[in-house]
mmCIF file of C-alpha atoms in Angstrom:
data_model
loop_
_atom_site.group_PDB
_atom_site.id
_atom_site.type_symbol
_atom_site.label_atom_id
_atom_site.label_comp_id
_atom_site.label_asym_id
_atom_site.label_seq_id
_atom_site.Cartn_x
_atom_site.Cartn_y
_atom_site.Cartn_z
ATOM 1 C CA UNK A 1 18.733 -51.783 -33.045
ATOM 2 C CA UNK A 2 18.381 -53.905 -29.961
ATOM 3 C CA UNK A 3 19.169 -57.334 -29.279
ATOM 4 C CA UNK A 4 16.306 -59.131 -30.028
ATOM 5 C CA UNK A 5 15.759 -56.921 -33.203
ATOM 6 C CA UNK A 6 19.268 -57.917 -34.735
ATOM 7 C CA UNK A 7 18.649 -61.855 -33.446
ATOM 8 C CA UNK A 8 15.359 -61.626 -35.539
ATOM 9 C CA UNK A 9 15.776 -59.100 -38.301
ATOM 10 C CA UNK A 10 13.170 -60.628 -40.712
ATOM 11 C CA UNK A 11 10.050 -59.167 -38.479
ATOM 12 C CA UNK A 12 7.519 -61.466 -36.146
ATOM 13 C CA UNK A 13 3.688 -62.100 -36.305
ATOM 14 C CA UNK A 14 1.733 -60.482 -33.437
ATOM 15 C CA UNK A 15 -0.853 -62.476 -32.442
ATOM 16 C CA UNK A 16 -2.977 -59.499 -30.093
ATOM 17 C CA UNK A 17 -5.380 -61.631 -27.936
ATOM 18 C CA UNK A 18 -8.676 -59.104 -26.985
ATOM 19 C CA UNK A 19 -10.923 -61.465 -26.177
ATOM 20 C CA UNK A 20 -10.508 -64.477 -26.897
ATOM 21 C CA UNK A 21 -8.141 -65.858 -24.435
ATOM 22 C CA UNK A 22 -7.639 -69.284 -25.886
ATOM 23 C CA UNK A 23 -5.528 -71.570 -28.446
ATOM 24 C CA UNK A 24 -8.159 -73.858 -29.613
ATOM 25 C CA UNK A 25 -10.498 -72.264 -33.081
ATOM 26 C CA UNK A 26 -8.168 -69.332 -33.017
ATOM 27 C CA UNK A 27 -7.346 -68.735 -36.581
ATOM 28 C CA UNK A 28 -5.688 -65.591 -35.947
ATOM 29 C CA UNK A 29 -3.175 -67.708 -33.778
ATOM 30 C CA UNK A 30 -3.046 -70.716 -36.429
ATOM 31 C CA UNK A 31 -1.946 -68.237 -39.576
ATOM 32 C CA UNK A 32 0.297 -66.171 -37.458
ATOM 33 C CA UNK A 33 2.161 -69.488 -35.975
ATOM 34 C CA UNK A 34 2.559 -70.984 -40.019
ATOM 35 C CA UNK A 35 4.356 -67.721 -41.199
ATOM 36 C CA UNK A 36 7.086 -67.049 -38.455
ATOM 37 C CA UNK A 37 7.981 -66.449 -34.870
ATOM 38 C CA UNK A 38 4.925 -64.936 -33.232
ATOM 39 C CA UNK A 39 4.428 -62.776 -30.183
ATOM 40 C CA UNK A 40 1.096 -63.716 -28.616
ATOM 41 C CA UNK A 41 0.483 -60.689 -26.863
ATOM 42 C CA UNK A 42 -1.967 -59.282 -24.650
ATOM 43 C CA UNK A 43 -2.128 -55.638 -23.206
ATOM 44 C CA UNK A 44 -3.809 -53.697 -20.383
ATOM 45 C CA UNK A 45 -5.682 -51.010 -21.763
ATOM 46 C CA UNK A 46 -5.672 -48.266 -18.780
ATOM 47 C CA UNK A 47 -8.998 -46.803 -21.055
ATOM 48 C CA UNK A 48 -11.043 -49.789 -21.068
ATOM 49 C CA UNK A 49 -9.996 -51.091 -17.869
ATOM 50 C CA UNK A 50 -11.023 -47.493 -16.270
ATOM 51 C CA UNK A 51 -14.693 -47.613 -16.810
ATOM 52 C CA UNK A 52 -17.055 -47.282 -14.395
ATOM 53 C CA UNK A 53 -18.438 -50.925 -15.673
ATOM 54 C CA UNK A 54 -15.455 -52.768 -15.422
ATOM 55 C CA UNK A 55 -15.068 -54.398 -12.239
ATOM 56 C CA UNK A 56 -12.135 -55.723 -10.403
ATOM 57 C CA UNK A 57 -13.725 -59.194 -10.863
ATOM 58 C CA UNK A 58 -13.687 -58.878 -14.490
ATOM 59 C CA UNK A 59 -9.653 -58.535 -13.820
ATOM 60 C CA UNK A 60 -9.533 -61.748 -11.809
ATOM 61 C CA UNK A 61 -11.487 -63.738 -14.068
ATOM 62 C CA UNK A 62 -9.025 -62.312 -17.296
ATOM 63 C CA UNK A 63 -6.157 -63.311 -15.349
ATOM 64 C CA UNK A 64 -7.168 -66.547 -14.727
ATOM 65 C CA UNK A 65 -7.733 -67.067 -18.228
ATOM 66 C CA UNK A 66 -4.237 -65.637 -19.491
ATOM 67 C CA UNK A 67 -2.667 -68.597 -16.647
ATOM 68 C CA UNK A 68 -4.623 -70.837 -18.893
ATOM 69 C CA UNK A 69 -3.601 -69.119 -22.217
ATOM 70 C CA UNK A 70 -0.134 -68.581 -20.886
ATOM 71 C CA UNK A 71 -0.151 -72.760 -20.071
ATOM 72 C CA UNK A 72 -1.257 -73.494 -23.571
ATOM 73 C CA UNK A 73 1.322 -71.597 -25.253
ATOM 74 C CA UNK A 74 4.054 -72.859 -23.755
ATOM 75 C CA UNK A 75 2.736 -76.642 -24.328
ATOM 76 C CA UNK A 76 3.208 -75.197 -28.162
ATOM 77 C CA UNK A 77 6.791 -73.815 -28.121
ATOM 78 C CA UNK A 78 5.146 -70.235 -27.233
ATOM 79 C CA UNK A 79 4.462 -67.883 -24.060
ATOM 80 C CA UNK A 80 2.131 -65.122 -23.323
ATOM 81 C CA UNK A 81 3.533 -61.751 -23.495
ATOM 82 C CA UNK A 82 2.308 -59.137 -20.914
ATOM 83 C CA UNK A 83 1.920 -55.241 -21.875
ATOM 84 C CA UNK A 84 0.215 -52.435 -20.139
ATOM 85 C CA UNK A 85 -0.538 -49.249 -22.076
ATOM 86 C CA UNK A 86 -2.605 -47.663 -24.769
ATOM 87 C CA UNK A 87 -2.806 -49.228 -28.294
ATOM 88 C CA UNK A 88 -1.371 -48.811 -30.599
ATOM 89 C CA UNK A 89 1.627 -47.123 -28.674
ATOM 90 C CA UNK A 90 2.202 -50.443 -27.299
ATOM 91 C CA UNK A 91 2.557 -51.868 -30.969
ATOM 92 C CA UNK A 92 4.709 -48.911 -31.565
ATOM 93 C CA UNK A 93 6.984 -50.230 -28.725
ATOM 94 C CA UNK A 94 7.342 -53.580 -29.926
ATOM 95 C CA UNK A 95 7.902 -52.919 -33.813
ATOM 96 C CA UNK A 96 11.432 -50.935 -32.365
ATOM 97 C CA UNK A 97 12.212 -54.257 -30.770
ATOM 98 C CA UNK A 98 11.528 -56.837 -32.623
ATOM 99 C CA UNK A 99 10.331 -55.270 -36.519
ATOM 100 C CA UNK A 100 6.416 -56.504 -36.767
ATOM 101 C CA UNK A 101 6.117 -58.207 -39.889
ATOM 102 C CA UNK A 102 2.238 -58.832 -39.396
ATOM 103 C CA UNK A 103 -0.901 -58.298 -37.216
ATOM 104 C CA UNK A 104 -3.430 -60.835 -36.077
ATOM 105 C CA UNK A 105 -6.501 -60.905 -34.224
ATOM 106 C CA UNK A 106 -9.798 -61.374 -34.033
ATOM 107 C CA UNK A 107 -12.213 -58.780 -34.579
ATOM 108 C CA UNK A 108 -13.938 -57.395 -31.870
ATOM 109 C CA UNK A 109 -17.643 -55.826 -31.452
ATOM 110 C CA UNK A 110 -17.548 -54.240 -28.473
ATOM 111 C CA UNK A 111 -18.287 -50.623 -27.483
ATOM 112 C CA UNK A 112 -17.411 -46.920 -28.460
ATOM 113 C CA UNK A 113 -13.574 -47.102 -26.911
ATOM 114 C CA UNK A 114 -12.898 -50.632 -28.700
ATOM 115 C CA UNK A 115 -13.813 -49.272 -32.189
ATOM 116 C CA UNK A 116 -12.381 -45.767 -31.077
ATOM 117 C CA UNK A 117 -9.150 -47.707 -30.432
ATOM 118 C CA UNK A 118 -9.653 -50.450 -33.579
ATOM 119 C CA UNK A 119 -9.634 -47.714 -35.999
ATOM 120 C CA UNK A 120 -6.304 -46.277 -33.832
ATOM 121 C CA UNK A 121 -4.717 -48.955 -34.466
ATOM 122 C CA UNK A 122 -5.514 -49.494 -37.969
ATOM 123 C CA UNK A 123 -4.374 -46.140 -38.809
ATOM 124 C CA UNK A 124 -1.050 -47.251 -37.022
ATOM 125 C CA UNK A 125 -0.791 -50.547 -38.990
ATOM 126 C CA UNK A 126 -1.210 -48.627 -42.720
ATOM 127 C CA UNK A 127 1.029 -45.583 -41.698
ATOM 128 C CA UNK A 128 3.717 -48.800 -40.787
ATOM 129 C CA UNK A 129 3.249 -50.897 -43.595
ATOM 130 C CA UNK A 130 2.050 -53.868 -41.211
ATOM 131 C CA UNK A 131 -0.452 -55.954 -42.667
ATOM 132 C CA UNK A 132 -2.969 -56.269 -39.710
ATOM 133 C CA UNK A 133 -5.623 -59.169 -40.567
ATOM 134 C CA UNK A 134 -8.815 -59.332 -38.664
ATOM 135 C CA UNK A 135 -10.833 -62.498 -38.573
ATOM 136 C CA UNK A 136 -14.034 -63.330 -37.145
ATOM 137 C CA UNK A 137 -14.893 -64.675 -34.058
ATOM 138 C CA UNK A 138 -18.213 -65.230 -33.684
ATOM 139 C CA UNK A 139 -21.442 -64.675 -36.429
ATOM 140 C CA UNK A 140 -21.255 -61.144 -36.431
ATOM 141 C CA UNK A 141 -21.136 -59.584 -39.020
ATOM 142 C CA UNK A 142 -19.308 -55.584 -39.283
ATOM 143 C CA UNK A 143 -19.210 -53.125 -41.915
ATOM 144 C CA UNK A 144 -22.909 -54.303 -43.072
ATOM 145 C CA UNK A 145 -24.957 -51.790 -45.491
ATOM 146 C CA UNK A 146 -28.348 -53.649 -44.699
ATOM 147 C CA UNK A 147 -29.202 -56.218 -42.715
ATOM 148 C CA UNK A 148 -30.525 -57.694 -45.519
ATOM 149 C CA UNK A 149 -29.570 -61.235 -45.242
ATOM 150 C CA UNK A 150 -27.748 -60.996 -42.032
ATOM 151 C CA UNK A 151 -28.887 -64.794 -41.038
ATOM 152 C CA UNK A 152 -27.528 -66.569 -44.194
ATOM 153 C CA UNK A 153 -24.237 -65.213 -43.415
ATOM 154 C CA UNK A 154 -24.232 -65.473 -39.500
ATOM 155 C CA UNK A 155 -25.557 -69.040 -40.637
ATOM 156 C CA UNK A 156 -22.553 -69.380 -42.879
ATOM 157 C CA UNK A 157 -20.001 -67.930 -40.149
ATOM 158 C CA UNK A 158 -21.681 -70.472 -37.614
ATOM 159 C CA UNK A 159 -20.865 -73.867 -39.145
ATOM 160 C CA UNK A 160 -17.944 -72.949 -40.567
ATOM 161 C CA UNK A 161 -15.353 -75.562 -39.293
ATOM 162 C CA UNK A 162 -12.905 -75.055 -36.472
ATOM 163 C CA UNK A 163 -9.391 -74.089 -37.125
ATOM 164 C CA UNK A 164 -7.439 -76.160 -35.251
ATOM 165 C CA UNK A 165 -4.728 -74.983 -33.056
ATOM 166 C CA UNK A 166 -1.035 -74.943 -34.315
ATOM 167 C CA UNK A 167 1.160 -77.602 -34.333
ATOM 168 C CA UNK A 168 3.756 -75.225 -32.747
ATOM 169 C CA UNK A 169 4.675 -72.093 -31.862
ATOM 170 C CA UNK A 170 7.851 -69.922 -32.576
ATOM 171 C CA UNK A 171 8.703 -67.571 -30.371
ATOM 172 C CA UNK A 172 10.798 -64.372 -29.868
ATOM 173 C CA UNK A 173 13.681 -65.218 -27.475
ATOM 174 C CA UNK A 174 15.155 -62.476 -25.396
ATOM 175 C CA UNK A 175 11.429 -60.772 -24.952
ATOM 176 C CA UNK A 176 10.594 -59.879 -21.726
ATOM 177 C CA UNK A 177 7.125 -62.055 -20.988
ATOM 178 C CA UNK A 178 5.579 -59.093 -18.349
ATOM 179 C CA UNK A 179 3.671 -58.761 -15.425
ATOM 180 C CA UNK A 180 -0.339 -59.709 -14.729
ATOM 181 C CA UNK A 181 -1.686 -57.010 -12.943
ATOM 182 C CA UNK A 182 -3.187 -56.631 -10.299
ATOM 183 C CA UNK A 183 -6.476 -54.546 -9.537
ATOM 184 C CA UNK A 184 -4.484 -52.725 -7.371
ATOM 185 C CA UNK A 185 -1.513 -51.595 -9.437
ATOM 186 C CA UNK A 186 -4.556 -50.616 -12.339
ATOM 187 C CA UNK A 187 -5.806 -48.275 -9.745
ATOM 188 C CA UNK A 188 -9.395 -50.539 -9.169
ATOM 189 C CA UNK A 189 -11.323 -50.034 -6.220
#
């Protein structure tokens, strides 16, 4: 057991920022921070980083927003925590440290290696007995038989009211915060 696992042997929220790079309507964030010491964590995936549409702008502009994100956090009690690797061997990782007691994020529409890694990771979270919780993000709506009714409910989704952002954050001392990278060290042209 390591040292932060036996300082914190009761588990910790994850809070796995994708996307949305912010503190403000993040509900994911909000229920994570009112149930225990969270790490707000954010990981360089090598496979969607890789692809020929990603550009090394797209990098610089995500790293600008995790200074922001990483800001806001630590106005709340919290910081930013930095990973690079594949999910969900980078959960994997982290539930030997610390013991992950629950999963948060948003859920993501994206492409083919998003849902390819989604469903990764959410065969991870029910062979670990981690409760992963997905919320929505935007008026999307997944998993639909029909589109029947699609607007009522993107409707519904759409003026639903804002979470607001948590009074505090917990975090996980003795866990190492982590590097940005670099286009460079990714291997970007």
């Amino acid at each position: 057991m390591s040292e932060v696992e036996q300082s914190h042997p009761d588990g910790v929220q994850i809070v796995w920022f994708k996307r949305d790079l912010r503190v403000e309507d993040h509900r994911p964030l909000a229920e994570a921070a009112r149930r225990g010491r969270c790490v707000c964590l954010y990981v360089y995936e090598p496979e969607v980083i890789t692809v020929p549409d990603f550009d090394p702008s797209h990098l610089l502009f995500i790293n600008e927003s995790l200074a922001g994100l990483d800001r806001a956090l630590r106005t709340l009690g919290g910081q930013l925590t930095v990973r690079t690797g594949r999910m969900p061997e980078v959960l994997d990782r982290l539930h030997r440290d610390v013991g992950i007691a629950g999963l948060w994020s948003h859920e993501e529409t994206g492409n083919g290696i998003t849902y390819a890694r989604d469903e990764r990771v959410a065969a991870w979270a029910a062979r670990e007995n981690v409760p992963w919780r997905q919320h929505p993000s935007n008026g999307v709506v997944r998993r639909l038989g029909s589109r029947d009714g699609w607007a009522a409910r993107w409707k519904a989704r759409a003026s639903s009211p804002l979470t607001p952002e948590p009074a505090s954050i917990r975090p996980v001392a003795g866990l190492a915060a982590g590097e940005k990278r670099s286009p460079e060290s990714l291997g970007l042209e």
